[in-house]
Amino acid sequence: YITSGVVIAKDKEHGRNASIHRLLVLSKNKLAIRLCERDLYRYYKKAEREGKPLEIAIAIGLHPAILFSAAFSYSIDFDELSLASSLMNKPLELVECETVEIEVPKESEIVIEGKILPEVREWEGPFLDITGTFDIKRKQPIIEVTNIMHRRNAIYHALLPAGEEHKLLMGMPQEPRIFEAVQKVTNVKNVCLTKGGCNWLHGVIAIRKISEGDGKNAIIAALAAHPSMKHVIIVDDDIDIFDINKVEYAVATRFQGDKDLVIIKGAKGSSLDPSSGKGNTTTKLGFDATRK
Amino acid sequence: YITSGVVIAKDKEHGRNASIHRLLVLSKNKLAIRLCERDLYRYYKKAEREGKPLEIAIAIGLHPAILFSAAFSYSIDFDELSLASSLMNKPLELVECETVEIEVPKESEIVIEGKILPEVREWEGPFLDITGTFDIKRKQPIIEVTNIMHRRNAIYHALLPAGEEHKLLMGMPQEPRIFEAVQKVTNVKNVCLTKGGCNWLHGVIAIRKISEGDGKNAIIAALAAHPSMKHVIIVDDDIDIFDINKVEYAVATRFQGDKDLVIIKGAKGSSLDPSSGKGNTTTKLGFDATRK
Amino acid sequence: YITSGVVIAKDKEHGRNASIHRLLVLSKNKLAIRLCERDLYRYYKKAEREGKPLEIAIAIGLHPAILFSAAFSYSIDFDELSLASSLMNKPLELVECETVEIEVPKESEIVIEGKILPEVREWEGPFLDITGTFDIKRKQPIIEVTNIMHRRNAIYHALLPAGEEHKLLMGMPQEPRIFEAVQKVTNVKNVCLTKGGCNWLHGVIAIRKISEGDGKNAIIAALAAHPSMKHVIIVDDDIDIFDINKVEYAVATRFQGDKDLVIIKGAKGSSLDPSSGKGNTTTKLGFDATRK
Amino acid sequence: YITSGVVIAKDKEHGRNASIHRLLVLSKNKLAIRLCERDLYRYYKKAEREGKPLEIAIAIGLHPAILFSAAFSYSIDFDELSLASSLMNKPLELVECETVEIEVPKESEIVIEGKILPEVREWEGPFLDITGTFDIKRKQPIIEVTNIMHRRNAIYHALLPAGEEHKLLMGMPQEPRIFEAVQKVTNVKNVCLTKGGCNWLHGVIAIRKISEGDGKNAIIAALAAHPSMKHVIIVDDDIDIFDINKVEYAVATRFQGDKDLVIIKGAKGSSLDPSSGKGNTTTKLGFDATRK
Amino acid sequence: YITSGVVIAKDKEHGRNASIHRLLVLSKNKLAIRLCERDLYRYYKKAEREGKPLEIAIAIGLHPAILFSAAFSYSIDFDELSLASSLMNKPLELVECETVEIEVPKESEIVIEGKILPEVREWEGPFLDITGTFDIKRKQPIIEVTNIMHRRNAIYHALLPAGEEHKLLMGMPQEPRIFEAVQKVTNVKNVCLTKGGCNWLHGVIAIRKISEGDGKNAIIAALAAHPSMKHVIIVDDDIDIFDINKVEYAVATRFQGDKDLVIIKGAKGSSLDPSSGKGNTTTKLGFDATRK
Amino acid sequence: YITSGVVIAKDKEHGRNASIHRLLVLSKNKLAIRLCERDLYRYYKKAEREGKPLEIAIAIGLHPAILFSAAFSYSIDFDELSLASSLMNKPLELVECETVEIEVPKESEIVIEGKILPEVREWEGPFLDITGTFDIKRKQPIIEVTNIMHRRNAIYHALLPAGEEHKLLMGMPQEPRIFEAVQKVTNVKNVCLTKGGCNWLHGVIAIRKISEGDGKNAIIAALAAHPSMKHVIIVDDDIDIFDINKVEYAVATRFQGDKDLVIIKGAKGSSLDPSSGKGNTTTKLGFDATRK
């Protein structure tokens, strides 16, 4: 498995896209690529409808800012590489590929060029996912590799599946999204997807309440913003949400389970939660641990 | 009470704002204005902090597209009058006021010019609101009228409080907001704030489910997008959500109250719901009436 | 299928009975008849125990008052045709049949004479029922036709399955039954089985409360009186229960889902509700939308 | 207090009525009478509207069949004394009173004649009721005594408040009413208001289930039929409902508290339940202890 | 089946053990013994690990104090026979067996000597248990009989399965255990496992409350102390818990089902409850029927 | 306040007792002592009933093993100082006091001798307790100081209220108690009162499940054993319960809020929980985060 490859592609209508996908090495020049139903998937489906392969380049060994940007999904027209430039406070230097019409970061240690073939699918998986349990096998599209470039003594960067780097890259981009959503219903101070929740399933949110009931509305907003979230805890802004003991202290001393708990049964949950039910449905809980 | 006055103001930073406010006639040249904590309120607070009055113009007797645009609240930098131009497919003709530096639609039947005074508040209310019950009295800012212009035989347009026109202008702008939010979690076909729910408290949403549990997630997304919503019903997209009998049919034949009902107690609700509790807290219900 | 045939029969002990049954045409002189466990079923079982066929006559093309009366089930000794007389304010003219000892309304457009055979059952169904979904197939008794009379240019009256006429004839007779039951626990003003609930699954009841808690007791009484009812809404008597928007308004403004909702899981529901579970068990909900 | 007096009255429209009321002796010839809103109350209100007193006779020392009949309330036109005749299998012998136009049972040990005065009310209470706690004091109508007849060495029959005789006379007439109601939704075998529930608050009902969910529907029907009932247990008909240990055995071995329990909060309960809340609202529970 | 045999065994570490087990007669000299995972089972497993049979003696026809003591399980080091001595206020006279090194009460009518064989299991059951339903069949260890002694005209004592003697011997030893546990959280007056609950599944506990909430804590403590308990009722100490009608009276008049009921789903229940679910999981209920 | 004083006393019947109490310095020779209803309280009440003061000695500046032992409460006859000897693996050296007949550890830095006076109470408090909020003021007994001994340059040991040392001394002795209780219902591996729960309100318990439902029974047993516990989480024994992130991981991936959550309303909680209700009632929650 290649786990840290940033896949770059282009679309006439939506521009450039950069995103991270796990890539299963099937043979010397064939990779299976896991495509969730997000931007690159849409690029690929569009190409497939036209009966064409989708050209891509896979860059490995990059600055964390680029990895983080590629992990971010905002809107289909959004160019993730420009976010990387902003984060690094300087323009990102790009170079042309050799067999595909795509630019890749100049600093890449390794670049794999190729195309995702239309109308072809093969088994991809099993893969150890962020919850430390195996994701199911799925029929996924295939990349035919057309060229490989690398630096001398190239450093191969591997993301340890279910390791902290893996979790951070998945979870961190959700936090501003949740922040923005909760901000619409009350004053939010900060958002944290916790380590214990695999940076994905559990969130803690500090708010400064404006009116009674704000804790509950913050729960609703957070669950709406990050649909994979299973449990969320709302605390006052005097609580340091990055110290899980402080968060637990708020639950111990400001929360009453009959009034301050929201239970939503049978919602769509994360496929990464091994305890979820049929069709990955789950029960979501929200804890309003603000002072009343 | 003046109920259909579009209040236009300007701010150096955020540009022009147009919004509808109920205006209580206190004396020949004094109006009380009900300011919710939205754009115009911020313009006013900014002026007040600088110790200055805020110049405004009140236009009465306008094309419905202008009224609708003024009812819309998107972001503080958004110029509602440009939305009116779009809706009418032609540029909106504006004319200068006489005593304030503000432009108003040329077609206005009546224009009242004036300024909202800093540091002054008087009792405003009671007012019959969309639920047909009286809103409470509040201390609100005061407009000092500096000039009145009107056409010959000007038509005075009054919005009947709690009438359908009133409800539509309040509710309609929420529908695209809810649409957008639910679209993020599943395929939404349409959104309707129902007449029986005063175009404000009740929503019906048609979706085309992608996976099990989508109905629940649509409930969460909708409640997050429109925090005043109290009850929301999710139906499949074969149901005509604008025919309440069809919606009721879906609840009768596709919904089971033990599994398909979401109950969220003690959330912040609408101040317009006379059944809400302390601090306008309310119990929100979501009905997933999609086929399972 | 013959859908509007009023089946008339006689029993020495219980007198005349008139009731509507769907009749599946199996061959030139054979009909399958759907018999629920009500009066005619008991007449038939009694005859079958004696090893005899039960004589019947089927009248088609009748005054709505006769149809309505036949749809009514009160007690086994009750003569539905006398109710028709009362409703029309004049005695109903009857004529003798030719091959069976039964009288039928003189005004009938078509009369089918025959007998329900003992110890014979054949498959009946599938039939599109009032919820617009198909009822299951069942083994049902068989009518052997002995004679058919009709007017010249007889009008054949068909009830459209799942149409409004069908629903009205089923639901309307339940309303006085519910009225009477709720009257025993509080002051009831009116009862309506709603169109959206297929005139069968949903009820709305207006009451004038005498004491706190009456809304809940009205819910219990209504569910007891009409065991097929799935959801029932109780409103104050200032609400027009025949305007579903007004009823929805009461739910929006006078109801709180934590206190005013009754949930009864695993009750016997209607076989017509496609969402019901094993053995047609269902979750019943009662909404107390009266002012508190 | 006179606790076993059968009060007999007449009304031109509705005929004779006999009912038991507690009577507080206020002075030598004045009694306060507790009138619930039932038949005698309506006779009295009708007389009061006409400005007239209502003549009554109070018979004490009677055959249990007469007491039981007087405890029964069916419809306003129902003559309770004729029920007594049926129960005793012989016509009840009656004699004329001396100062009022009313007949009383010849066998009465004591007869008090008098009239309930219009527009007069005095405090009645406190009285120890069937739950062994005191009923509240109320303003009640007054009887002016006009004559007293008694046998030589008359036996004065007193009902011990909250004693078993008191409870039986209150509870027993409810049982056939509950029987009839449950019979409408399933096959009922027997009904018992238990001693532990003061023959008033708790019921046990044996049914022979026809279909799944019948236990729940029996709960609903029973609660509707006897609105003072707080807890009801449904068992199969192999359980002897008059042996509370057998009923408890059914709850121990055929009942699961998550699926077989019905909880109805905030219903109107009995004023005799000291644990009931504001306005005598109560939480009703139904236990479906039938085999599943 | 031998149902009243007290099985006596010895272990070097833990000393003597006496306990009652049902014994299925398989052949002239072979018995199957039902061993729950308690003391004797551990003795046996220890012997089995060493590859040795466990010597035992079965005494039949004993003083009730010995039976009761044998029914008691306290700790593995506890000698049940010494409890019998205490209860009878005199030392229990013992005699040596002939083929095993075990002493048995001198008064025994019949003594069966033998050894439980290692590594052998045969089917045991079905057996009618205290709830009057059949326990499942299980593979259980086997006793090889080595000697039988009996008095002349020995009396054979049989415990009737599911009879009262059977229930008492099972349930009575639990009562002091529950008493002790509840005493730790509040003042307990008495504990009763009721007859209707088969002296096993239902408990009633009288307490003298010290503070609000004690009733709930008593429920928790009781369920913890006797894990087979399914339903428990807490009453004040003015209620005679040995009169089930008085207990029911407390539930009728001091209990409200919304606040005073504890529901614990999916707990491990008794294998003797035929209504329990997969893996004998059950829903436990606690009723706090103390005055509030 | 003196916060680390070990108070030593003697009783003829129950022997020596050592326990930690907070001591409020009222004047030069007067201390108020907070006596919960435990051993020393009983010694004092016994003395008070006899009209005598209770002699005590307060030792400050001790080995942690002595502090820990004094924090432990097992049974009234248990000598805490002998536990200290065991923990330190050598006999604890004691010396006689001068004005009271009590021995204190020889190593004490400071010893205060005195007597608790009968029939005297003064205000004690407010005191910052382990949850970081103030405990209420109470009328408490008074110590009259009769002598003070100290080492040269004595070290005064202060426990910081609500600090970790304070919490550990309170919570740690509860853990073996909970361990023992849960062991009775399933296999327990370890018990931890968490830091975030102030070592008092929250517990985590690792078990090795024997049968389905064990997680729920472990919840019940734990809540019974430590009645101040508010929330408890049960995990499998592969989870390190001393790493709160691992515990959270178990909740994220092995727990479903509809089936695995126990909610007990209105129980007696800890007076130290500022969110508790009237009479310190609280809602207790149990999370069964074991694999199912």
Tab-separated table of C-alpha atoms in Angstrom, chain F:
chain	number	residue	atom	x	y	z
F	1	TYR	CA	-7.485	24.842	57.971
F	2	ILE	CA	-5.381	21.821	58.894
F	3	THR	CA	-5.889	19.385	56.016
F	4	SER	CA	-3.503	16.513	56.595
F	5	GLY	CA	-4.064	15.713	60.255
F	6	VAL	CA	-4.578	12.037	61.074
F	7	VAL	CA	-6.966	11.919	64.011
F	8	ILE	CA	-6.398	8.942	66.315
F	9	ALA	CA	-8.924	7.828	68.922
F	10	LYS	CA	-9.798	4.789	70.956
F	11	ASP	CA	-12.989	3.006	71.941
F	12	LYS	CA	-13.254	0.176	74.455
F	13	GLU	CA	-15.450	-1.879	72.170
F	14	HIS	CA	-14.052	-1.116	68.740
F	15	GLY	CA	-10.385	-0.428	69.451
F	16	ARG	CA	-8.207	2.171	67.776
F	17	ASN	CA	-9.313	4.312	64.850
F	18	ALA	CA	-7.246	6.586	62.621
F	19	SER	CA	-8.856	8.850	60.078
F	20	ILE	CA	-8.263	12.111	58.258
F	21	HIS	CA	-10.559	15.077	58.937
F	22	ARG	CA	-10.352	18.660	57.885
F	23	LEU	CA	-9.825	20.844	60.962
F	24	LEU	CA	-10.780	24.494	61.068
F	25	VAL	CA	-8.665	26.551	63.460
F	26	LEU	CA	-11.165	28.619	65.449
F	27	SER	CA	-8.827	30.027	68.091
F	28	LYS	CA	-5.529	29.276	69.780
F	29	ASN	CA	-6.812	26.094	71.381
F	30	LYS	CA	-10.027	25.341	69.561
F	31	LEU	CA	-10.553	23.439	66.326
F	32	ALA	CA	-13.781	22.566	64.521
F	33	ILE	CA	-13.694	19.022	63.128
F	34	ARG	CA	-15.727	17.798	60.147
F	35	LEU	CA	-17.187	14.425	61.123
F	36	CYS	CA	-18.988	12.441	58.405
F	37	GLU	CA	-21.157	9.625	59.713
F	38	ARG	CA	-18.353	7.107	59.892
F	39	ASP	CA	-16.252	5.429	62.616
F	40	LEU	CA	-14.921	8.428	64.525
F	41	TYR	CA	-18.386	9.967	64.466
F	42	ARG	CA	-19.730	6.866	66.165
F	43	TYR	CA	-16.970	6.924	68.786
F	44	TYR	CA	-17.867	10.534	69.448
F	45	LYS	CA	-21.625	9.943	69.617
F	46	LYS	CA	-21.059	7.088	72.069
F	47	ALA	CA	-18.945	9.315	74.278
F	48	GLU	CA	-21.449	12.135	73.952
F	49	ARG	CA	-24.300	9.855	75.011
F	50	GLU	CA	-22.273	9.123	78.142
F	51	GLY	CA	-21.751	12.858	78.620
F	52	LYS	CA	-17.986	12.554	78.155
F	53	PRO	CA	-15.501	14.190	75.813
F	54	LEU	CA	-13.658	11.914	73.355
F	55	GLU	CA	-9.872	12.023	73.686
F	56	ILE	CA	-8.000	12.333	70.415
F	57	ALA	CA	-4.533	12.985	69.066
F	58	ILE	CA	-3.809	14.627	65.737
F	59	ALA	CA	-0.629	13.529	63.985
F	60	ILE	CA	0.786	15.670	61.163
F	61	GLY	CA	3.740	14.967	58.885
F	62	LEU	CA	3.535	11.233	58.279
F	63	HIS	CA	4.661	8.575	55.847
F	64	PRO	CA	2.241	8.323	52.833
F	65	ALA	CA	1.404	4.737	53.820
F	66	ILE	CA	-0.018	6.015	57.114
F	67	LEU	CA	-2.003	8.727	55.354
F	68	PHE	CA	-3.361	6.206	52.885
F	69	SER	CA	-4.288	3.793	55.671
F	70	ALA	CA	-6.072	6.534	57.577
F	71	ALA	CA	-8.030	7.377	54.400
F	72	PHE	CA	-9.255	3.815	54.232
F	73	SER	CA	-12.567	2.899	55.839
F	74	TYR	CA	-13.337	-0.760	56.114
F	75	SER	CA	-15.181	-1.771	59.291
F	76	ILE	CA	-15.443	-0.092	62.662
F	77	ASP	CA	-13.273	-2.761	64.290
F	78	PHE	CA	-10.496	-2.353	61.766
F	79	ASP	CA	-7.273	-0.744	63.039
F	80	GLU	CA	-6.029	1.478	60.236
F	81	LEU	CA	-2.558	1.791	61.773
F	82	SER	CA	-2.016	-1.964	61.431
F	83	LEU	CA	-2.712	-1.583	57.705
F	84	ALA	CA	0.062	1.019	57.593
F	85	SER	CA	2.424	-1.514	59.183
F	86	SER	CA	1.564	-4.041	56.504
F	87	LEU	CA	2.039	-1.542	53.705
F	88	MET	CA	5.443	-0.514	55.066
F	89	ASN	CA	6.441	-4.109	55.784
F	90	LYS	CA	7.564	-3.305	59.326
F	91	PRO	CA	5.807	-2.563	62.601
F	92	LEU	CA	4.830	1.064	62.986
F	93	GLU	CA	6.616	2.594	65.961
F	94	LEU	CA	4.250	4.367	68.310
F	95	VAL	CA	4.772	6.696	71.273
F	96	GLU	CA	2.446	7.690	74.123
F	97	CYS	CA	0.868	11.129	74.169
F	98	GLU	CA	1.232	13.374	77.177
F	99	THR	CA	-2.268	14.553	78.017
F	100	VAL	CA	-4.386	11.832	76.417
F	101	GLU	CA	-4.166	8.040	76.607
F	102	ILE	CA	-3.427	7.570	72.941
F	103	GLU	CA	-0.353	6.439	70.990
F	104	VAL	CA	0.799	8.237	67.874
F	105	PRO	CA	3.384	7.287	65.219
F	106	LYS	CA	6.819	8.086	66.503
F	107	GLU	CA	7.760	9.724	63.223
F	108	SER	CA	5.060	12.425	63.465
F	109	GLU	CA	6.410	15.916	62.875
F	110	ILE	CA	3.662	17.522	64.921
F	111	VAL	CA	1.147	16.071	67.389
F	112	ILE	CA	-1.857	17.966	68.714
F	113	GLU	CA	-3.575	16.436	71.718
F	114	GLY	CA	-7.097	17.279	72.788
F	115	LYS	CA	-10.673	16.146	73.254
F	116	ILE	CA	-13.857	16.517	71.242
F	117	LEU	CA	-16.334	18.190	73.545
F	118	PRO	CA	-19.828	16.744	74.004
F	119	GLU	CA	-22.896	18.822	73.152
F	120	VAL	CA	-20.944	21.636	71.480
F	121	ARG	CA	-21.210	22.580	67.778
F	122	GLU	CA	-19.911	25.517	65.782
F	123	TRP	CA	-19.941	26.561	62.127
F	124	GLU	CA	-17.366	24.774	59.995
F	125	GLY	CA	-16.690	25.803	56.388
F	126	PRO	CA	-16.760	26.830	53.632
F	127	PHE	CA	-14.117	24.451	52.309
F	128	LEU	CA	-12.954	23.963	48.727
F	129	ASP	CA	-13.658	20.308	47.983
F	130	ILE	CA	-12.287	17.841	45.408
F	131	THR	CA	-14.490	19.074	42.591
F	132	GLY	CA	-12.968	22.525	43.021
F	133	THR	CA	-16.217	24.009	44.272
F	134	PHE	CA	-17.057	25.012	47.834
F	135	ASP	CA	-18.708	22.595	50.225
F	136	ILE	CA	-21.508	24.096	52.354
F	137	LYS	CA	-21.047	25.297	55.963
F	138	ARG	CA	-22.250	22.951	58.704
F	139	LYS	CA	-22.479	22.986	62.511
F	140	GLN	CA	-19.696	20.604	63.625
F	141	PRO	CA	-18.133	19.375	66.896
F	142	ILE	CA	-15.263	21.215	68.588
F	143	ILE	CA	-11.841	20.004	69.725
F	144	GLU	CA	-10.315	21.584	72.810
F	145	VAL	CA	-6.542	21.377	72.425
F	146	THR	CA	-4.740	20.213	75.571
F	147	ASN	CA	-1.164	19.896	74.342
F	148	ILE	CA	1.010	20.339	71.235
F	149	MET	CA	4.260	18.444	70.626
F	150	HIS	CA	6.545	18.882	67.633
F	151	ARG	CA	10.000	18.014	66.374
F	152	ARG	CA	12.632	20.658	66.150
F	153	ASN	CA	12.161	22.370	62.736
F	154	ALA	CA	9.034	20.340	62.270
F	155	ILE	CA	7.810	20.015	58.725
F	156	TYR	CA	4.188	21.053	58.423
F	157	HIS	CA	2.478	18.940	55.775
F	158	ALA	CA	-0.495	20.560	54.084
F	159	LEU	CA	-2.813	18.808	51.664
F	160	LEU	CA	-3.833	21.255	48.961
F	161	PRO	CA	-7.646	21.147	48.866
F	162	ALA	CA	-8.838	19.828	45.489
F	163	GLY	CA	-5.250	18.992	44.628
F	164	GLU	CA	-4.211	15.613	43.344
F	165	GLU	CA	-3.008	14.365	46.722
F	166	HIS	CA	-6.391	15.217	48.214
F	167	LYS	CA	-8.247	13.421	45.438
F	168	LEU	CA	-6.054	10.341	45.567
F	169	LEU	CA	-6.505	9.920	49.300
F	170	MET	CA	-10.268	10.104	48.896
F	171	GLY	CA	-10.656	8.004	45.795
F	172	MET	CA	-8.093	5.254	46.089
F	173	PRO	CA	-9.745	3.419	48.985
F	174	GLN	CA	-12.944	3.135	46.919
F	175	GLU	CA	-11.267	1.203	44.142
F	176	PRO	CA	-10.805	-2.132	46.000
F	177	ARG	CA	-14.377	-1.835	47.235
F	178	ILE	CA	-15.673	-1.484	43.677
F	179	PHE	CA	-13.350	-4.272	42.525
F	180	GLU	CA	-14.780	-6.662	45.063
F	181	ALA	CA	-18.376	-5.811	44.178
F	182	VAL	CA	-17.942	-6.229	40.430
F	183	GLN	CA	-15.994	-9.435	40.957
F	184	LYS	CA	-19.195	-10.924	42.362
F	185	VAL	CA	-21.010	-10.539	39.051
F	186	THR	CA	-18.258	-11.075	36.459
F	187	ASN	CA	-14.454	-11.260	36.080
F	188	VAL	CA	-13.015	-7.873	36.865
F	189	LYS	CA	-9.464	-7.004	35.880
F	190	ASN	CA	-9.021	-3.528	37.275
F	191	VAL	CA	-10.819	-0.446	38.557
F	192	CYS	CA	-9.831	3.205	38.178
F	193	LEU	CA	-11.440	6.330	39.560
F	194	THR	CA	-10.301	8.812	36.928
F	195	LYS	CA	-8.524	12.084	37.393
F	196	GLY	CA	-11.063	13.916	35.213
F	197	GLY	CA	-13.811	12.665	37.518
F	198	CYS	CA	-11.939	14.069	40.530
F	199	ASN	CA	-10.979	10.513	41.586
F	200	TRP	CA	-14.480	10.319	42.984
F	201	LEU	CA	-17.316	10.795	40.492
F	202	HIS	CA	-16.149	8.754	37.498
F	203	GLY	CA	-15.012	5.156	37.344
F	204	VAL	CA	-13.615	2.947	34.599
F	205	ILE	CA	-13.661	-0.813	35.015
F	206	ALA	CA	-12.013	-3.455	32.860
F	207	ILE	CA	-13.716	-6.839	32.827
F	208	ARG	CA	-13.357	-10.139	31.010
F	209	LYS	CA	-16.950	-10.939	30.089
F	210	ILE	CA	-18.340	-14.395	30.824
F	211	SER	CA	-21.747	-13.928	29.310
F	212	GLU	CA	-23.789	-11.383	27.418
F	213	GLY	CA	-25.153	-8.674	29.680
F	214	ASP	CA	-22.150	-8.741	32.017
F	215	GLY	CA	-21.323	-5.154	31.139
F	216	LYS	CA	-24.681	-3.995	32.442
F	217	ASN	CA	-24.374	-6.022	35.624
F	218	ALA	CA	-20.908	-4.603	36.190
F	219	ILE	CA	-22.417	-1.106	35.913
F	220	ILE	CA	-25.021	-1.950	38.544
F	221	ALA	CA	-22.471	-3.511	40.893
F	222	ALA	CA	-20.110	-0.560	40.597
F	223	LEU	CA	-22.808	2.037	41.246
F	224	ALA	CA	-23.931	0.056	44.274
F	225	ALA	CA	-20.419	-0.248	45.690
F	226	HIS	CA	-19.541	3.457	45.465
F	227	PRO	CA	-22.784	5.414	45.829
F	228	SER	CA	-21.073	8.717	45.030
F	229	MET	CA	-20.178	7.472	41.557
F	230	LYS	CA	-22.029	9.366	38.835
F	231	HIS	CA	-20.703	7.942	35.580
F	232	VAL	CA	-19.058	4.578	35.032
F	233	ILE	CA	-17.564	3.052	31.894
F	234	ILE	CA	-17.068	-0.694	31.477
F	235	VAL	CA	-14.426	-1.868	28.985
F	236	ASP	CA	-12.868	-5.166	27.937
F	237	ASP	CA	-9.619	-6.161	29.579
F	238	ASP	CA	-7.540	-5.378	26.477
F	239	ILE	CA	-8.070	-1.685	27.238
F	240	ASP	CA	-5.593	0.085	29.531
F	241	ILE	CA	-7.991	1.831	31.896
F	242	PHE	CA	-5.274	4.125	33.233
F	243	ASP	CA	-4.940	5.730	29.777
F	244	ILE	CA	-8.087	7.794	29.354
F	245	ASN	CA	-7.530	8.006	25.585
F	246	LYS	CA	-7.734	4.232	25.337
F	247	VAL	CA	-10.934	4.263	27.341
F	248	GLU	CA	-12.358	6.909	25.033
F	249	TYR	CA	-11.328	4.767	22.069
F	250	ALA	CA	-13.422	1.909	23.480
F	251	VAL	CA	-16.430	4.216	23.795
F	252	ALA	CA	-15.895	5.416	20.217
F	253	THR	CA	-15.672	1.972	18.663
F	254	ARG	CA	-17.491	-0.559	20.876
F	255	PHE	CA	-20.445	1.342	22.298
F	256	GLN	CA	-23.873	2.159	20.838
F	257	GLY	CA	-25.862	4.727	22.798
F	258	ASP	CA	-29.276	3.150	22.279
F	259	LYS	CA	-28.433	-0.295	23.639
F	260	ASP	CA	-25.328	0.104	25.776
F	261	LEU	CA	-26.303	3.026	27.994
F	262	VAL	CA	-27.896	2.746	31.443
F	263	ILE	CA	-29.705	5.860	32.735
F	264	ILE	CA	-30.835	6.060	36.356
F	265	LYS	CA	-32.609	9.294	37.212
F	266	GLY	CA	-33.185	10.773	40.624
F	267	ALA	CA	-30.651	8.692	42.536
F	268	LYS	CA	-28.750	9.983	45.529
F	269	GLY	CA	-25.521	11.466	44.259
F	270	SER	CA	-22.487	13.151	45.721
F	271	SER	CA	-22.809	16.406	47.608
F	272	LEU	CA	-19.584	17.344	45.856
F	273	ASP	CA	-21.228	17.465	42.401
F	274	PRO	CA	-22.317	21.066	41.840
F	275	SER	CA	-24.712	19.970	39.078
F	276	SER	CA	-26.717	17.698	41.368
F	277	GLY	CA	-30.318	18.589	42.134
F	278	LYS	CA	-32.504	18.897	45.212
F	279	GLY	CA	-31.122	16.788	48.063
F	280	ASN	CA	-28.077	16.031	45.912
F	281	THR	CA	-30.092	13.762	43.662
F	282	THR	CA	-28.398	13.056	40.375
F	283	THR	CA	-28.752	11.117	37.148
F	284	LYS	CA	-26.277	8.272	36.986
F	285	LEU	CA	-25.059	6.941	33.647
F	286	GLY	CA	-23.369	3.641	32.904
F	287	PHE	CA	-21.610	3.015	29.574
F	288	ASP	CA	-21.090	-0.590	28.522
F	289	ALA	CA	-18.189	-0.163	26.095
F	290	THR	CA	-17.302	-3.826	25.918
F	291	ARG	CA	-17.390	-5.634	22.590
F	292	LYS	CA	-20.762	-7.310	21.947
